[in-house]
C-alpha cells in the first residue's frame, strides 16, 4: 500500500534521483533532469527537497545554484551515489543538518583548471538554510558519509574530508593508496580506527587521522585483495572488536545507474570471489 508519493517539479522533466536520506522524521532528496551528462551540457536543472515523512508534504525545497566565483557559474548535475546524507551527528545547527551535493566545472583559476568537481552543501535540516559550501573532489569520486566525534566525514577517491562545524573550512587527508570508501570501527582495547577500502587493498589508520590534515600518511596495517572498495563492518564475534567484510563491487549496477545521468562506469572485474572477512588484531 502506498502511503504517499511526491513528484519532482514539471520543469525537471523525467527526473534522476540521487541516494535519498532520512532523519528527524523527514526524507531528503535531490534530483536532476534524467539523461544529461555533466560533461556535455551548459547547465542542468537540479533541485533538492525535504519532505515530511508522515504525509510527503514539502517542508522546504530549493533550486541549486553555483557559486559566482571559482566556477563557470552553471550547475551541471548531481552525484548519484551518496548524493545526500542526514544524521544527528553532523556538527552544524546543533545536529539539525543534512548534506546535499551537486556538480560544477571549475574555472581557469582552479587547480587543475576547468575540471568537473563535486560541491558539498551542508544545510539546516529545519529550514534549508546553507551552513557550509565547498568543493570536494572530482566528479563521480564521492563514495560515502558517516559521523564521528571529529565531525562529518566524507570519503572520495584518495581523500577523507572532515567537516567539524566551520562554515567555510574543513580538514582534508590525502592518501597514497587510491581509497574509495571508509568507515570508523572499534579495534582491540576499544581503539578507534578508520578502515579504508580501494580497488586492490584495505588499509587501517588510527582515527586521529581524521582531524590531522595529513598528506599521504602511512597506514597502521593493510591487506591486499582484488576488490576491496566495498565492505561492511560489524562485531561478528561479540568481543567488542569489529571485523571487516570485503565485498564485490557491483560494476554492472553502477554502470546502469550512471546511465540515468547520461554517463557510464567501467572498472576492474572483482567478482572473482564471494567475500573476505578480516580481523583487526594487535601488532
Coordinates of C-alpha atoms in Angstrom, one line a residue:
X1 CA 0.0 0.0 0.0
X2 CA 1.4 3.4 -1.0
X3 CA 1.3 5.8 1.9
X4 CA 2.2 8.9 -0.1
X5 CA 4.2 9.9 -3.2
X6 CA 5.9 13.0 -4.4
X7 CA 6.8 14.2 -7.9
X8 CA 9.7 16.4 -8.9
X9 CA 8.7 19.8 -10.4
X10 CA 7.5 19.8 -14.0
X11 CA 10.4 21.8 -15.3
X12 CA 12.7 18.9 -14.4
X13 CA 11.0 16.6 -16.9
X14 CA 11.8 13.0 -16.2
X15 CA 14.0 13.1 -13.0
X16 CA 17.0 11.1 -11.9
X17 CA 17.3 11.0 -8.1
X18 CA 20.5 10.7 -6.0
X19 CA 20.6 8.4 -3.0
X20 CA 17.9 9.6 -0.5
X21 CA 18.4 10.0 3.2
X22 CA 16.1 10.3 6.2
X23 CA 16.4 11.8 9.7
X24 CA 14.2 13.7 12.2
X25 CA 11.0 12.5 10.5
X26 CA 12.0 13.9 7.1
X27 CA 13.1 12.4 3.8
X28 CA 15.7 14.4 1.9
X29 CA 16.0 14.1 -1.9
X30 CA 18.0 15.8 -4.7
X31 CA 17.3 15.3 -8.4
X32 CA 18.2 16.5 -11.9
X33 CA 16.8 16.1 -15.4
X34 CA 17.4 12.5 -16.5
X35 CA 20.0 11.7 -19.2
X36 CA 22.0 14.9 -19.1
X37 CA 25.7 14.3 -18.7
X38 CA 27.6 17.0 -16.8
X39 CA 30.5 16.9 -19.2
X40 CA 28.3 17.6 -22.3
X41 CA 26.0 20.3 -21.2
X42 CA 26.0 24.0 -20.4
X43 CA 23.7 23.5 -17.4
X44 CA 21.3 21.0 -15.9
X45 CA 18.2 21.7 -13.8
X46 CA 19.0 20.5 -10.2
X47 CA 16.8 20.7 -7.1
X48 CA 16.5 19.4 -3.6
X49 CA 13.6 18.9 -1.2
X50 CA 12.8 18.0 2.4
X51 CA 9.6 16.0 2.7
X52 CA 7.5 15.3 5.8
X53 CA 7.9 11.6 6.4
X54 CA 4.3 11.2 7.6
X55 CA 2.4 12.6 4.6
X56 CA 5.0 13.6 1.9
X57 CA 4.3 17.3 2.2
X58 CA 7.1 19.7 1.3
X59 CA 8.9 21.2 4.4
X60 CA 11.3 23.2 2.2
X61 CA 12.9 23.0 -1.2
X62 CA 15.4 24.8 -3.4
X63 CA 16.8 25.1 -6.9
X64 CA 20.5 24.6 -6.9
X65 CA 22.8 27.5 -7.9
X66 CA 26.5 27.5 -8.5
X67 CA 28.9 29.9 -6.7
X68 CA 29.7 33.0 -8.6
X69 CA 33.5 32.6 -8.2
X70 CA 35.7 29.6 -8.9
X71 CA 33.2 28.0 -11.3
X72 CA 31.8 28.6 -14.7
X73 CA 28.6 29.7 -13.0
X74 CA 26.5 26.7 -14.0
X75 CA 25.2 23.7 -12.1
X76 CA 25.9 20.6 -14.3
X77 CA 24.3 17.8 -12.4
X78 CA 24.4 15.7 -9.2
X79 CA 26.4 12.8 -7.9
X80 CA 24.1 9.8 -7.6
X81 CA 26.0 7.8 -5.0
X82 CA 25.9 9.4 -1.5
X83 CA 24.2 12.5 -3.0
X84 CA 22.5 13.3 0.3
X85 CA 23.3 12.4 3.9
X86 CA 21.4 13.2 7.1
X87 CA 22.3 12.2 10.7
X88 CA 22.1 13.8 14.1
X89 CA 25.9 13.6 14.5
X90 CA 26.5 16.2 11.8
X91 CA 28.1 19.1 13.8
X92 CA 26.1 22.0 12.3
X93 CA 22.9 23.7 13.6
X94 CA 23.1 21.7 16.9
X95 CA 22.8 18.4 15.0
X96 CA 20.0 19.5 12.7
X97 CA 21.8 19.3 9.4
X98 CA 21.7 17.5 6.1
X99 CA 24.2 17.2 3.2
X100 CA 23.4 17.9 -0.4
X101 CA 25.8 17.7 -3.4
X102 CA 26.0 18.9 -7.0
X103 CA 28.4 19.1 -9.9
X104 CA 30.2 22.2 -11.3
X105 CA 33.1 22.9 -13.6
X106 CA 35.9 24.9 -12.0
X107 CA 37.2 27.9 -13.9
X108 CA 40.7 28.7 -15.1
X109 CA 41.8 29.8 -11.6
X110 CA 41.3 26.3 -10.1
X111 CA 44.0 23.6 -9.9
X112 CA 43.7 21.7 -12.1
X113 CA 41.7 24.2 -14.2
X114 CA 38.4 23.8 -15.9
X115 CA 37.7 20.4 -14.3
X116 CA 34.3 18.8 -13.3
X117 CA 34.1 18.8 -9.5
X118 CA 31.7 18.0 -6.7
X119 CA 30.3 20.7 -4.5
X120 CA 29.1 19.9 -0.9
X121 CA 26.4 21.9 0.8
X122 CA 25.5 21.4 4.4
X123 CA 22.0 22.8 5.1
X124 CA 19.9 23.3 8.2
X125 CA 17.5 20.4 8.1
X126 CA 14.8 22.5 9.7
X127 CA 14.9 25.5 7.2
X128 CA 17.1 24.5 4.3
X129 CA 19.5 27.4 5.0
X130 CA 23.0 26.8 3.7
X131 CA 25.5 26.4 6.6
X132 CA 28.6 25.3 4.6
X133 CA 29.6 25.0 1.0
X134 CA 32.9 23.9 -0.6
X135 CA 34.4 21.8 -3.3
X136 CA 35.0 18.1 -2.6
X137 CA 36.9 16.2 -5.2
X138 CA 36.4 15.4 -8.9
X139 CA 33.1 14.3 -10.5
X140 CA 32.0 10.7 -9.8
X141 CA 34.5 10.2 -7.0
X142 CA 32.2 10.5 -3.9
X143 CA 31.6 7.3 -2.1
X144 CA 30.1 7.6 1.4
X145 CA 29.4 9.7 4.5
X146 CA 29.4 9.0 8.3
X147 CA 29.8 10.9 11.5
X148 CA 32.4 10.6 14.2
X149 CA 33.4 12.7 17.3
X150 CA 35.7 14.7 14.9
X151 CA 32.7 15.7 12.8
X152 CA 31.1 14.7 9.5
X153 CA 33.3 12.5 7.4
X154 CA 33.1 12.3 3.6
X155 CA 35.1 9.7 1.6
X156 CA 36.0 10.1 -2.1
X157 CA 38.8 8.9 -4.3
X158 CA 42.2 9.3 -2.4
X159 CA 40.6 11.7 0.2
X160 CA 39.0 11.9 3.6
X161 CA 37.3 15.2 4.5
X162 CA 36.2 16.1 8.0
X163 CA 33.7 18.9 8.5
X164 CA 33.7 20.0 12.1
X165 CA 31.2 22.8 12.1
X166 CA 33.2 25.6 10.4
X167 CA 31.0 27.5 7.9
X168 CA 33.9 27.6 5.4
X169 CA 36.9 25.3 6.3
X170 CA 37.3 21.6 6.6
X171 CA 40.2 19.1 7.1
X172 CA 41.4 17.0 4.2
X173 CA 43.6 13.9 4.3
X174 CA 45.1 12.7 1.0
X175 CA 46.0 9.0 0.9
X176 CA 48.8 7.4 -1.1
X177 CA 46.6 4.4 -1.9
X178 CA 43.5 5.1 -4.0
X179 CA 40.9 4.7 -1.4
X180 CA 37.3 4.5 -2.5
X181 CA 35.4 4.2 0.8
X182 CA 36.0 4.3 4.6
X183 CA 34.3 3.6 7.9
X184 CA 35.0 4.2 11.6
X185 CA 35.5 1.0 13.6
X186 CA 36.4 -0.2 17.1
X187 CA 39.6 -2.2 17.3
X188 CA 41.5 -4.0 20.0
X189 CA 41.2 -2.5 23.5
X190 CA 38.5 -0.1 22.2
X191 CA 40.9 1.7 19.9
X192 CA 39.2 4.0 17.4
X193 CA 40.3 3.1 13.9
X194 CA 39.4 4.1 10.3
X195 CA 39.2 1.3 7.7
X196 CA 39.6 2.4 4.1
X197 CA 39.0 0.3 1.0
X198 CA 40.4 0.6 -2.5
X199 CA 40.3 -1.4 -5.7
X200 CA 43.0 -3.8 -4.6
X201 CA 43.6 -3.2 -0.9
X202 CA 42.1 -2.5 2.5
X203 CA 44.0 -0.2 5.0
X204 CA 43.7 0.7 8.7
X205 CA 44.5 4.1 10.2
X206 CA 44.3 5.5 13.7
X207 CA 41.2 7.7 13.9
X208 CA 43.3 10.7 14.9
X209 CA 44.0 10.9 11.1
X210 CA 40.5 12.4 10.6
X211 CA 41.5 15.8 12.2
X212 CA 45.2 15.8 11.1
X213 CA 45.1 17.2 7.6
X214 CA 47.9 14.8 6.8
X215 CA 49.1 14.2 3.3
X216 CA 49.9 10.6 2.3
X217 CA 50.1 9.1 5.9
X218 CA 51.3 5.6 6.4
X219 CA 48.7 3.1 7.3
X220 CA 48.9 1.0 10.5
X221 CA 48.1 -2.2 8.6
X222 CA 46.9 -3.2 5.2
X223 CA 45.6 -6.3 3.3
X224 CA 45.9 -6.7 -0.5
X225 CA 42.8 -8.1 -2.2
X226 CA 41.4 -7.6 -5.6
X227 CA 38.0 -6.0 -5.0
X228 CA 38.1 -4.3 -1.6
X229 CA 36.4 -0.9 -2.4
X230 CA 33.1 -2.1 -0.9
X231 CA 32.9 -3.5 2.6
X232 CA 30.9 -3.7 5.8
X233 CA 32.0 -3.7 9.4
X234 CA 30.4 -5.4 12.3
X235 CA 31.3 -7.1 15.6
X236 CA 30.8 -10.6 14.3
X237 CA 32.3 -12.4 17.4
X238 CA 30.7 -10.3 20.1
X239 CA 34.0 -9.4 21.7
X240 CA 33.7 -5.6 21.2
X241 CA 36.0 -5.6 18.2
X242 CA 34.7 -5.1 14.7
X243 CA 35.6 -7.2 11.8
X244 CA 35.8 -6.1 8.1
X245 CA 34.0 -8.0 5.4
X246 CA 35.3 -7.2 1.9
X247 CA 32.6 -7.4 -0.8
X248 CA 32.4 -7.4 -4.6
X249 CA 31.9 -4.1 -6.3
X250 CA 28.8 -4.1 -8.4
X251 CA 30.3 -2.5 -11.5
X252 CA 27.3 -3.6 -13.7
X253 CA 24.8 -1.9 -11.4
X254 CA 27.0 1.2 -11.1
X255 CA 27.1 1.4 -14.9
X256 CA 23.4 1.1 -15.3
X257 CA 22.8 3.8 -12.6
X258 CA 25.3 6.2 -14.3
X259 CA 23.2 5.9 -17.4
X260 CA 20.5 7.8 -15.6
X261 CA 22.7 10.9 -15.9
X262 CA 24.0 10.2 -19.4
X263 CA 27.2 8.6 -18.2
X264 CA 28.9 5.2 -17.9
X265 CA 31.2 3.4 -15.4
X266 CA 34.0 0.9 -16.0
X267 CA 36.5 -0.7 -13.7
X268 CA 38.3 -3.8 -12.7
X269 CA 36.4 -7.1 -12.7
X270 CA 36.4 -8.0 -9.0
X271 CA 33.6 -10.6 -8.8
X272 CA 36.1 -13.5 -8.7
X273 CA 35.1 -14.3 -5.1
X274 CA 32.2 -14.0 -2.7
X275 CA 33.8 -12.2 0.3
X276 CA 36.8 -11.9 2.6
X277 CA 36.5 -11.4 6.3
X278 CA 39.3 -9.7 8.1
X279 CA 40.0 -9.3 11.8
X280 CA 42.0 -6.4 13.3
X281 CA 44.5 -7.6 15.8
X282 CA 47.2 -6.1 18.0
X283 CA 50.6 -5.9 16.3

